[in-house]
Coordinates of N, CA and C in Angstrom, one line a residue:
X13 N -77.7 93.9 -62.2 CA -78.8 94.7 -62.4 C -78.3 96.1 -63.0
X14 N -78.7 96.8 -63.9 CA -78.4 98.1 -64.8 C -79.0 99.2 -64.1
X15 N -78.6 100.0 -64.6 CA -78.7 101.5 -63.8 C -79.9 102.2 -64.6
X16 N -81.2 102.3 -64.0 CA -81.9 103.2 -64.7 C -82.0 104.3 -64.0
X17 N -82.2 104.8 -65.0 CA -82.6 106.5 -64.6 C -83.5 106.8 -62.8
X18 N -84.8 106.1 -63.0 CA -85.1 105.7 -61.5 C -84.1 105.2 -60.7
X19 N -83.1 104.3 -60.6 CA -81.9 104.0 -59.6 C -81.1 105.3 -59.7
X20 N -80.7 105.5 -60.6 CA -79.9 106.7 -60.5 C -80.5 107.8 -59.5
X21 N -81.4 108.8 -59.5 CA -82.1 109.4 -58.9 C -82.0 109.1 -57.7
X22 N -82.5 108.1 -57.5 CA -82.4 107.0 -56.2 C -81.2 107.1 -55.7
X23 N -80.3 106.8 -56.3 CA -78.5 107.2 -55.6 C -77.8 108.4 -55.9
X24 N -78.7 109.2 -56.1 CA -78.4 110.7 -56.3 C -79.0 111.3 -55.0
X25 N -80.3 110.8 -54.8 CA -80.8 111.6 -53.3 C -80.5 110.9 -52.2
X26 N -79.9 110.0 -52.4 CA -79.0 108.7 -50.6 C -77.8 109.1 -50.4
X27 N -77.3 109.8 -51.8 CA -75.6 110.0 -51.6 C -75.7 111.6 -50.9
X28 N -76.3 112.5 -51.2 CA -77.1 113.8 -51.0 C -77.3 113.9 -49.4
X29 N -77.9 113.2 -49.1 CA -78.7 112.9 -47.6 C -77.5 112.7 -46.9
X30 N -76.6 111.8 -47.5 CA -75.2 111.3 -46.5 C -75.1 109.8 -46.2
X31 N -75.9 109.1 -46.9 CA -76.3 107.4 -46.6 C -74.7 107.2 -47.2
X32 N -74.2 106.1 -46.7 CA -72.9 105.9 -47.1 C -72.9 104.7 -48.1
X33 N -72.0 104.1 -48.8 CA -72.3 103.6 -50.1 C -72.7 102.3 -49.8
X34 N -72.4 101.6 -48.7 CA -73.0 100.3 -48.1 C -74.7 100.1 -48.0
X35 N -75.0 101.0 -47.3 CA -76.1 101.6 -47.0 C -77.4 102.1 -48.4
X36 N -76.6 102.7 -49.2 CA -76.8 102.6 -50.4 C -77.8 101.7 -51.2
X37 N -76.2 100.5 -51.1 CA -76.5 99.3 -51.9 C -77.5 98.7 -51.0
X38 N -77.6 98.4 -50.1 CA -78.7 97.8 -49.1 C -80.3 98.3 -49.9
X39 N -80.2 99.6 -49.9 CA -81.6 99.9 -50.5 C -81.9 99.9 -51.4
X40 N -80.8 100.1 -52.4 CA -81.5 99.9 -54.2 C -81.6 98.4 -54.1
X41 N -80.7 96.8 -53.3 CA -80.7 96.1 -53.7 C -80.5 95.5 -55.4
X42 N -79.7 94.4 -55.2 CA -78.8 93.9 -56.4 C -77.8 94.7 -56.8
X43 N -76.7 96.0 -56.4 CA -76.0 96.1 -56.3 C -75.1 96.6 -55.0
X44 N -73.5 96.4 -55.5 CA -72.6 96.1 -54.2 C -72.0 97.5 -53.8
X45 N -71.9 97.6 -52.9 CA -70.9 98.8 -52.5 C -70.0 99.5 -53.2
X46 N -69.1 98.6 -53.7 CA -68.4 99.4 -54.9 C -68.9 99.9 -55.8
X47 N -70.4 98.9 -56.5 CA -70.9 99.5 -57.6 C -71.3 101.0 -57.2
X48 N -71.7 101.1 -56.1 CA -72.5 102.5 -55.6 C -71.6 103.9 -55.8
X49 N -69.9 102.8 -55.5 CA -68.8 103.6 -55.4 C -68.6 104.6 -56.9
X50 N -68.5 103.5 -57.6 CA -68.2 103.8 -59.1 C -69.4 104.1 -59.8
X51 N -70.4 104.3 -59.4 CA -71.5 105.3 -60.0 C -71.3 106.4 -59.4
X52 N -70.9 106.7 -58.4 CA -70.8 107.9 -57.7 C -69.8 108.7 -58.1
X53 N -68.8 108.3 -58.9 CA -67.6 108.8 -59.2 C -67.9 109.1 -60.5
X54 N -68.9 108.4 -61.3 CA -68.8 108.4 -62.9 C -69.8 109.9 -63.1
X55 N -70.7 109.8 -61.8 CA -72.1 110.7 -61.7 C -71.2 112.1 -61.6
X56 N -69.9 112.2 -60.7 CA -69.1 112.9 -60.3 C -70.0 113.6 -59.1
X57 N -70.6 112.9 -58.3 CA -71.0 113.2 -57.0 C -70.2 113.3 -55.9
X58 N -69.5 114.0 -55.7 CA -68.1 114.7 -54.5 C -68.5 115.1 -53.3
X59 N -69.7 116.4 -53.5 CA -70.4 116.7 -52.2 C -71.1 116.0 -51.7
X60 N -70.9 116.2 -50.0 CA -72.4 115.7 -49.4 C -72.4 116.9 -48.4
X61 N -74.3 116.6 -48.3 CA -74.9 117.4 -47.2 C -74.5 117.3 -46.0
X62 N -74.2 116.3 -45.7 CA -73.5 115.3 -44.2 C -72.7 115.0 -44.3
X63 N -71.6 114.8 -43.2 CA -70.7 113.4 -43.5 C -71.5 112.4 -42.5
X64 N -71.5 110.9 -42.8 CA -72.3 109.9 -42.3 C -71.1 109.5 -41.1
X65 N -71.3 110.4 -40.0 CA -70.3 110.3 -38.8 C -71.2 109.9 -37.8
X66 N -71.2 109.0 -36.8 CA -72.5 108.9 -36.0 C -71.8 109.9 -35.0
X67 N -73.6 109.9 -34.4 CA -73.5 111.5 -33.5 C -72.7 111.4 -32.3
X68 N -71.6 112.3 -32.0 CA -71.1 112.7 -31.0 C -71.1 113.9 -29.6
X69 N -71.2 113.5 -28.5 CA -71.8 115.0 -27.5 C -70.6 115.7 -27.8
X70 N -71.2 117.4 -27.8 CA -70.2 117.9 -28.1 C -69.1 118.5 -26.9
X71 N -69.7 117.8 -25.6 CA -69.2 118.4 -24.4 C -68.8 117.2 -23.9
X72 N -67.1 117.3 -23.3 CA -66.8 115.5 -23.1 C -66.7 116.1 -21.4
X73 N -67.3 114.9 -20.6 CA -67.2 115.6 -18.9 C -65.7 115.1 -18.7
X74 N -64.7 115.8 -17.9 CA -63.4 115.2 -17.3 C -63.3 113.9 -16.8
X75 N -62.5 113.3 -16.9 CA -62.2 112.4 -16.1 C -61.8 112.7 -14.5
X76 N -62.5 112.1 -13.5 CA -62.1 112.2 -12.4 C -60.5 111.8 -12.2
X77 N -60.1 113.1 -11.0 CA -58.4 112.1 -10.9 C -58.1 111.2 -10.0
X78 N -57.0 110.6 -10.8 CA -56.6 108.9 -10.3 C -55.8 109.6 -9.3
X79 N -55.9 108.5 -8.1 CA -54.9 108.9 -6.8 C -53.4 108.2 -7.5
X80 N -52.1 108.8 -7.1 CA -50.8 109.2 -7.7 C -50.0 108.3 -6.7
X81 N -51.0 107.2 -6.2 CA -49.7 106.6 -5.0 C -50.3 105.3 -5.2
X82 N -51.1 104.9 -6.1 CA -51.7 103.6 -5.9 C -51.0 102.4 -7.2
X83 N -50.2 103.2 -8.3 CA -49.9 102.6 -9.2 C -49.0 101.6 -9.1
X84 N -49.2 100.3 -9.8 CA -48.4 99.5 -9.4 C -47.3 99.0 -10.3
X85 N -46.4 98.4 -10.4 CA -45.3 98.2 -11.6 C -45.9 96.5 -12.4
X86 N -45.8 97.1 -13.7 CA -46.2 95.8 -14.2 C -46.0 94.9 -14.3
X87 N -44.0 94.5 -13.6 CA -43.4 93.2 -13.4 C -42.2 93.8 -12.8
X88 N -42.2 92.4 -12.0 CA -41.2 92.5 -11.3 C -39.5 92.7 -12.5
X89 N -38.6 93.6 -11.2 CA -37.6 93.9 -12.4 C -36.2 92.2 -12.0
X90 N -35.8 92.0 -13.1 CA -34.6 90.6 -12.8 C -33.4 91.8 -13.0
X91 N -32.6 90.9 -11.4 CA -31.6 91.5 -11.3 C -30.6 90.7 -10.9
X92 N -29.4 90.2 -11.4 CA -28.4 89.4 -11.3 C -27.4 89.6 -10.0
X93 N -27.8 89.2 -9.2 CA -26.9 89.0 -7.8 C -25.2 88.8 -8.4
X94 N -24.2 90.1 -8.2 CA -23.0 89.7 -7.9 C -22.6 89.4 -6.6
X95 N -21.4 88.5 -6.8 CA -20.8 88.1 -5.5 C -19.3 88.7 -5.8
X96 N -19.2 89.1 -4.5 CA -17.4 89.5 -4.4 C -16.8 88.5 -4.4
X97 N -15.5 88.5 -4.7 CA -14.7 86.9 -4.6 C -13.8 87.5 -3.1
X98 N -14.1 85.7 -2.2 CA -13.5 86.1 -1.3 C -12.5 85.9 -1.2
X99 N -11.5 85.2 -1.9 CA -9.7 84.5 -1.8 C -9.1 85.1 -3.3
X100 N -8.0 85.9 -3.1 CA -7.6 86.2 -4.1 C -7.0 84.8 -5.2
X101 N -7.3 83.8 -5.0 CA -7.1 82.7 -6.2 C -7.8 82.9 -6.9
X102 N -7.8 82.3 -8.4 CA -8.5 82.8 -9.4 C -10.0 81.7 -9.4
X103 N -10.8 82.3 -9.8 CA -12.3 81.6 -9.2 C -12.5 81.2 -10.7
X104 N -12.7 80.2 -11.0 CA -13.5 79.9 -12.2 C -14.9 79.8 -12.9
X105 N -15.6 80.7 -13.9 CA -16.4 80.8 -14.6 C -17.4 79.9 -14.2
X106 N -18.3 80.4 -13.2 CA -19.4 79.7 -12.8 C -20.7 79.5 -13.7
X107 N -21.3 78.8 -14.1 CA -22.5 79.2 -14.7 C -23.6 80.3 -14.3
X108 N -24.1 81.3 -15.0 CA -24.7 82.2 -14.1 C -25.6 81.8 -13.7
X109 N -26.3 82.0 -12.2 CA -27.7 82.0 -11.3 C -28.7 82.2 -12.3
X110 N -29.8 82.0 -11.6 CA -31.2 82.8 -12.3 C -31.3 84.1 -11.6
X111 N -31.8 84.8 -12.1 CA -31.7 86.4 -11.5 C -33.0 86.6 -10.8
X112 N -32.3 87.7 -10.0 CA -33.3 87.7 -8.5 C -34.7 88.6 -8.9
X113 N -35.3 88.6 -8.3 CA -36.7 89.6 -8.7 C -36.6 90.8 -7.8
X114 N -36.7 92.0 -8.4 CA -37.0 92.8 -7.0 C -38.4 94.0 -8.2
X115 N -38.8 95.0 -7.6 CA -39.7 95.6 -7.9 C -38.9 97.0 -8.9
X116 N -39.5 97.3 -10.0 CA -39.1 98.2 -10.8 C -39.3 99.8 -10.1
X117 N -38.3 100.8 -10.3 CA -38.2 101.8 -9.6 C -39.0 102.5 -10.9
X118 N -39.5 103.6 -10.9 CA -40.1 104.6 -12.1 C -38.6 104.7 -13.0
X119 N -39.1 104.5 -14.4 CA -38.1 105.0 -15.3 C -37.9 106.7 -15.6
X120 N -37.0 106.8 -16.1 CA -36.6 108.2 -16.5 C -37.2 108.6 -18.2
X121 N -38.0 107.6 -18.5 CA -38.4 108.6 -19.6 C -39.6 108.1 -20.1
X122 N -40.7 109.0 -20.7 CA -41.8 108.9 -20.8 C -42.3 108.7 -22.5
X123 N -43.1 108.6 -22.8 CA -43.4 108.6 -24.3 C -43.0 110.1 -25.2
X124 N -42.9 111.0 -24.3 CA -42.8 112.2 -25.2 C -41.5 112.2 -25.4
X125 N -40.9 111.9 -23.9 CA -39.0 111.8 -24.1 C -38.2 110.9 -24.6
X126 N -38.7 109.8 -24.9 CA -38.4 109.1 -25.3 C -37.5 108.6 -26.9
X127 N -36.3 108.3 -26.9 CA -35.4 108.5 -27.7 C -35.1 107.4 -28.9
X128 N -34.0 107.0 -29.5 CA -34.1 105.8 -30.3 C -32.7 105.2 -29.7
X129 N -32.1 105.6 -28.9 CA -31.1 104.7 -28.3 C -31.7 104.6 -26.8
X130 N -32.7 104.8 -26.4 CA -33.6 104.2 -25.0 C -34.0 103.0 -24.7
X131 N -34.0 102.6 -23.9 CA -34.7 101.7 -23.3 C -36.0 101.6 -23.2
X132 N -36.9 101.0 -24.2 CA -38.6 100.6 -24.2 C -38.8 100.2 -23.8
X133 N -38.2 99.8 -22.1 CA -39.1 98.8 -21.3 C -40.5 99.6 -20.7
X134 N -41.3 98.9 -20.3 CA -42.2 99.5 -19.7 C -42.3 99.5 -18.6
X135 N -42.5 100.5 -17.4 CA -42.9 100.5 -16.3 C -43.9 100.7 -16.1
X136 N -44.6 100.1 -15.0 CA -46.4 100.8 -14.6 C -47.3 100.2 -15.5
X137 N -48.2 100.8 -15.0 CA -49.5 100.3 -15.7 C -49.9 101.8 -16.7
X138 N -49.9 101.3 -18.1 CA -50.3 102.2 -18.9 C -51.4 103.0 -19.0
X139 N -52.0 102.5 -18.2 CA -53.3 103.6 -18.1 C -52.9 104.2 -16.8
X140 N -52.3 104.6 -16.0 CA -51.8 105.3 -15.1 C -51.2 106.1 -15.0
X141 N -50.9 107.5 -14.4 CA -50.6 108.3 -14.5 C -48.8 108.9 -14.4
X142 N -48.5 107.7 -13.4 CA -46.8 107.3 -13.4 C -46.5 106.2 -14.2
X143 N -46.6 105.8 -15.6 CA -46.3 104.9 -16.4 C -45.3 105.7 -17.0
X144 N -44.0 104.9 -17.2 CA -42.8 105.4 -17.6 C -42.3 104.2 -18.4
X145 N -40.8 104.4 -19.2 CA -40.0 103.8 -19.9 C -38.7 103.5 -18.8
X146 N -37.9 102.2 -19.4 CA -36.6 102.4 -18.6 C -35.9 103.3 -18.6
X147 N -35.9 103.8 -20.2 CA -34.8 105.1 -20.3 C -33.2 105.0 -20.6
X148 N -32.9 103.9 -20.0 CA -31.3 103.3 -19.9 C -30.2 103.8 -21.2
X149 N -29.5 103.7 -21.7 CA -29.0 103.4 -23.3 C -29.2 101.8 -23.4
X150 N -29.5 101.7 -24.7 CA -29.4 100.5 -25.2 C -28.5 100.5 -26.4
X151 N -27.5 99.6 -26.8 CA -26.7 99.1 -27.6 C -27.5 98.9 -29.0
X152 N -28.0 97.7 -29.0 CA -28.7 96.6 -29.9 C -30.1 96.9 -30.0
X153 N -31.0 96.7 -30.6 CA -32.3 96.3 -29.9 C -32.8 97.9 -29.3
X154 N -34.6 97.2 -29.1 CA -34.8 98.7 -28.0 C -34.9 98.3 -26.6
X155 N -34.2 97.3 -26.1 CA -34.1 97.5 -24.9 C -32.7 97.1 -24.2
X156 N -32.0 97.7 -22.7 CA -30.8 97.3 -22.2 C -30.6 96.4 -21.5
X157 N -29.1 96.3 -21.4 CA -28.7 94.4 -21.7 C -29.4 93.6 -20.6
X158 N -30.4 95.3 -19.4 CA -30.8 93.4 -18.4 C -32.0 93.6 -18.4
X159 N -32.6 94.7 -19.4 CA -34.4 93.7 -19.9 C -34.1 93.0 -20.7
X160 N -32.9 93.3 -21.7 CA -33.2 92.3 -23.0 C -32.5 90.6 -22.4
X161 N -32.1 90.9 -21.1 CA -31.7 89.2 -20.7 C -32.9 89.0 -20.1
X162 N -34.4 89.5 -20.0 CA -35.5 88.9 -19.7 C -36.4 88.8 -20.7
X163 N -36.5 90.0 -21.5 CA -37.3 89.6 -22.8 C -36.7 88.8 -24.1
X164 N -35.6 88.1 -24.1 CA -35.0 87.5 -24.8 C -34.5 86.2 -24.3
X165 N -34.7 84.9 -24.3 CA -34.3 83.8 -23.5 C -33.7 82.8 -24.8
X166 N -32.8 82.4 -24.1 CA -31.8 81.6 -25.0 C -32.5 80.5 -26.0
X167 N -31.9 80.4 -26.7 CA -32.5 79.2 -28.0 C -32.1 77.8 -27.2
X168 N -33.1 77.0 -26.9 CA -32.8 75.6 -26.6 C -32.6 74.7 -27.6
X169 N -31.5 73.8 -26.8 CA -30.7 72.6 -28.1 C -31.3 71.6 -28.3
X170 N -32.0 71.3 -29.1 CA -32.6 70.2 -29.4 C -32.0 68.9 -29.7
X171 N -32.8 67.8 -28.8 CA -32.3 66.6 -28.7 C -32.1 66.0 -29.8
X172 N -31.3 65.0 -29.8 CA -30.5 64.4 -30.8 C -30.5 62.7 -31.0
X173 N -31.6 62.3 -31.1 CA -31.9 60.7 -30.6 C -31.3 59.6 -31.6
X174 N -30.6 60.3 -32.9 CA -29.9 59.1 -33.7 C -31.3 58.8 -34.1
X175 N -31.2 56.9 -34.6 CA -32.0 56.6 -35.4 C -33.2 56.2 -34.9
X176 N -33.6 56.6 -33.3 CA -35.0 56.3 -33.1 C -35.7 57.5 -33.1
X177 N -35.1 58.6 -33.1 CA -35.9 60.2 -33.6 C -35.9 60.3 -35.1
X178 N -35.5 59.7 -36.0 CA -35.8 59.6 -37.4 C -36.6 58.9 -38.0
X179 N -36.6 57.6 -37.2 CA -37.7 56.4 -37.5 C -39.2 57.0 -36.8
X180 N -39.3 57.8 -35.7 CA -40.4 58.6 -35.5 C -40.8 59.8 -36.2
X181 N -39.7 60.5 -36.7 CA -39.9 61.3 -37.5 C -40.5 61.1 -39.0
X182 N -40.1 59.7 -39.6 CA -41.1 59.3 -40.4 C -41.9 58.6 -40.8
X183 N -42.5 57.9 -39.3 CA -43.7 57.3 -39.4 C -44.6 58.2 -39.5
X184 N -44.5 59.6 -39.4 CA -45.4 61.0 -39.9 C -45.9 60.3 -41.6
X185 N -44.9 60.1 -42.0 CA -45.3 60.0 -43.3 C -45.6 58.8 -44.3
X186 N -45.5 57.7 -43.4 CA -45.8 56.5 -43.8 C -47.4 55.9 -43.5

Protein backbone atom coordinates (compact mmCIF):
# COMPACT_ATOMS: atom_id res chain seq x y z
CA UNK A 1 0.00 0.00 0.00
CA UNK A 2 1.65 3.72 -0.87
CA UNK A 3 1.87 6.49 1.20
CA UNK A 4 -0.63 9.21 0.73
CA UNK A 5 -0.67 12.35 2.00
CA UNK A 6 -3.83 11.30 4.31
CA UNK A 7 -1.48 8.22 5.72
CA UNK A 8 1.15 10.45 6.12
CA UNK A 9 -0.65 12.94 8.36
CA UNK A 10 -1.99 9.96 9.93
CA UNK A 11 1.64 8.88 10.94
CA UNK A 12 2.61 12.18 11.67
CA UNK A 13 -0.06 12.70 14.51
CA UNK A 14 0.48 8.71 16.10
CA UNK A 15 4.26 9.22 16.02
CA UNK A 16 3.54 12.90 17.84
CA UNK A 17 1.16 11.41 20.44
CA UNK A 18 3.92 8.63 21.29
CA UNK A 19 2.00 5.43 19.60
CA UNK A 20 5.01 3.37 18.88
CA UNK A 21 5.73 2.07 15.35
CA UNK A 22 3.92 -1.43 15.86
CA UNK A 23 0.99 0.24 17.06
CA UNK A 24 1.22 2.50 14.22
CA UNK A 25 1.14 -0.11 11.63
CA UNK A 26 -1.88 -1.72 13.40
CA UNK A 27 -3.93 1.46 12.59
CA UNK A 28 -3.09 2.61 9.23
CA UNK A 29 -3.24 -1.18 8.33
CA UNK A 30 -1.36 -2.81 5.24
CA UNK A 31 1.79 -1.59 6.45
CA UNK A 32 4.60 -3.20 8.75
CA UNK A 33 6.46 -1.83 11.46
CA UNK A 34 9.43 -1.20 9.80
CA UNK A 35 7.64 0.55 7.06
CA UNK A 36 6.36 3.02 9.86
CA UNK A 37 10.07 2.93 10.89
CA UNK A 38 11.46 4.18 7.60
CA UNK A 39 8.79 6.67 6.95
CA UNK A 40 9.55 8.08 10.07
CA UNK A 41 13.08 8.49 9.43
CA UNK A 42 12.66 9.72 5.80
CA UNK A 43 9.81 12.33 7.35
CA UNK A 44 12.82 12.99 9.74
CA UNK A 45 10.44 12.68 12.73
CA UNK A 46 12.99 12.38 15.91
CA UNK A 47 10.73 14.09 18.56
CA UNK A 48 8.08 12.78 20.51
CA UNK A 49 5.61 14.27 22.88
CA UNK A 50 5.89 11.02 25.05
CA UNK A 51 8.03 8.25 25.32
CA UNK A 52 5.55 5.10 24.88
CA UNK A 53 6.82 3.81 28.48
CA UNK A 54 3.83 2.14 30.30
CA UNK A 55 2.93 4.00 33.45
CA UNK A 56 5.00 3.51 36.50
CA UNK A 57 4.17 4.62 40.46
CA UNK A 58 6.38 7.05 41.25
CA UNK A 59 6.71 5.94 44.87
CA UNK A 60 8.16 2.20 45.25
CA UNK A 61 6.90 1.03 49.08
CA UNK A 62 10.21 -0.91 50.88
CA UNK A 63 10.45 -4.13 51.04
CA UNK A 64 9.80 -5.61 54.39
CA UNK A 65 12.97 -7.21 56.08
CA UNK A 66 13.86 -10.76 55.66
CA UNK A 67 14.88 -12.40 59.10
CA UNK A 68 18.95 -13.00 58.81
CA UNK A 69 18.93 -16.46 60.41
CA UNK A 70 16.61 -18.33 58.26
CA UNK A 71 18.70 -18.66 55.06
CA UNK A 72 19.54 -21.86 53.88
CA UNK A 73 22.68 -23.11 51.75
CA UNK A 74 21.81 -24.13 48.35
CA UNK A 75 23.75 -27.54 48.38
CA UNK A 76 25.25 -29.48 50.28
CA UNK A 77 29.23 -28.78 50.19
CA UNK A 78 31.51 -32.48 48.92
CA UNK A 79 34.22 -32.98 50.92
CA UNK A 80 36.89 -35.72 50.51
CA UNK A 81 37.51 -37.72 53.68
CA UNK A 82 41.40 -38.09 54.35
CA UNK A 83 42.70 -40.96 56.19
CA UNK A 84 45.99 -40.98 58.08
CA UNK A 85 48.11 -43.99 57.21
CA UNK A 86 48.39 -46.20 60.04
CA UNK A 87 51.78 -48.45 59.48
CA UNK A 88 54.58 -46.70 58.14
CA UNK A 89 54.70 -49.37 54.97
CA UNK A 90 53.99 -47.80 51.95
CA UNK A 91 50.09 -47.92 51.20
CA UNK A 92 49.20 -48.07 47.69
CA UNK A 93 47.05 -45.73 45.54
CA UNK A 94 43.68 -46.48 46.48
CA UNK A 95 40.93 -45.47 44.21
CA UNK A 96 39.41 -42.34 45.67
CA UNK A 97 35.87 -42.61 47.81
CA UNK A 98 32.96 -40.61 46.78
CA UNK A 99 33.09 -37.49 48.78
CA UNK A 100 31.24 -36.88 51.92
CA UNK A 101 28.43 -34.12 52.06
CA UNK A 102 28.49 -31.72 54.77
CA UNK A 103 26.76 -28.20 54.69
CA UNK A 104 28.41 -25.08 53.06
CA UNK A 105 29.80 -22.42 55.61
CA UNK A 106 29.07 -18.57 54.14
CA UNK A 107 31.73 -17.71 51.62
CA UNK A 108 34.12 -14.85 51.83
CA UNK A 109 33.06 -12.90 48.92
CA UNK A 110 30.19 -11.36 47.55
CA UNK A 111 29.23 -9.94 44.11
CA UNK A 112 30.78 -6.60 44.64
CA UNK A 113 34.08 -8.32 45.95
CA UNK A 114 34.38 -10.60 43.86
CA UNK A 115 37.54 -11.11 41.79
CA UNK A 116 38.76 -13.09 38.50
CA UNK A 117 40.91 -15.56 40.29
CA UNK A 118 37.79 -16.34 42.84
CA UNK A 119 35.85 -18.95 43.40
CA UNK A 120 32.06 -18.53 41.76
CA UNK A 121 30.68 -21.00 43.64
CA UNK A 122 27.45 -20.08 45.07
CA UNK A 123 26.38 -20.08 48.49
CA UNK A 124 22.79 -19.50 49.82
CA UNK A 125 19.87 -18.64 48.27
CA UNK A 126 20.23 -15.66 45.90
CA UNK A 127 17.50 -13.89 46.88
CA UNK A 128 18.63 -13.72 50.45
CA UNK A 129 20.32 -11.57 52.28
CA UNK A 130 23.57 -13.84 53.28
CA UNK A 131 24.10 -15.17 49.70
CA UNK A 132 27.77 -15.30 49.15
CA UNK A 133 30.54 -16.75 46.72
CA UNK A 134 33.24 -19.32 47.71
CA UNK A 135 35.94 -16.83 47.41
CA UNK A 136 38.77 -19.55 47.52
CA UNK A 137 41.70 -18.90 44.61
CA UNK A 138 41.09 -20.83 41.71
CA UNK A 139 43.79 -21.99 39.28
CA UNK A 140 41.81 -22.95 36.00
CA UNK A 141 38.29 -22.24 35.55
CA UNK A 142 36.09 -20.01 37.88
CA UNK A 143 35.87 -22.29 40.36
CA UNK A 144 38.40 -24.29 43.15
CA UNK A 145 39.72 -27.66 42.80
CA UNK A 146 36.82 -29.11 45.18
CA UNK A 147 33.74 -27.36 43.57
CA UNK A 148 35.27 -27.88 40.30
CA UNK A 149 35.53 -31.85 41.41
CA UNK A 150 31.62 -31.46 41.75
CA UNK A 151 30.64 -29.25 39.06
CA UNK A 152 32.80 -31.15 36.67
CA UNK A 153 32.40 -35.05 36.55
CA UNK A 154 34.61 -37.28 34.53
CA UNK A 155 34.08 -38.28 30.89
CA UNK A 156 32.71 -41.81 30.73
CA UNK A 157 34.40 -44.62 28.46
CA UNK A 158 32.29 -45.79 26.18
CA UNK A 159 31.65 -49.42 25.47
CA UNK A 160 33.29 -51.21 22.92
CA UNK A 161 31.16 -54.26 21.61
CA UNK A 162 33.32 -55.12 18.35
CA UNK A 163 31.09 -56.31 15.63
CA UNK A 164 27.72 -56.43 17.31
CA UNK A 165 27.78 -52.58 18.16
CA UNK A 166 28.49 -51.86 14.45
CA UNK A 167 26.05 -54.22 13.03
CA UNK A 168 23.51 -52.10 15.36
CA UNK A 169 25.00 -49.13 14.59
CA UNK A 170 24.00 -49.65 11.03
CA UNK A 171 20.92 -51.15 10.97
CA UNK A 172 20.14 -47.16 11.68
CA UNK A 173 20.71 -46.87 8.19
CA UNK A 174 19.63 -49.75 6.37
Amino acid sequence: MSWTDERVSTLKKLWLDGLSASQIAKQLGGVTRNAVIGKVHRLGLSGRAAPSQPARPAFKAPRPARPAAQAMPSAPRRVTPVEAPTSSAPVASAPPSLPAFRHEEPGSATVLTLGAHMCKWPIGDPSADGFTFCGRRSSEGPYCVEHARVAYQPQQTKKKGGATELARSLRRYI
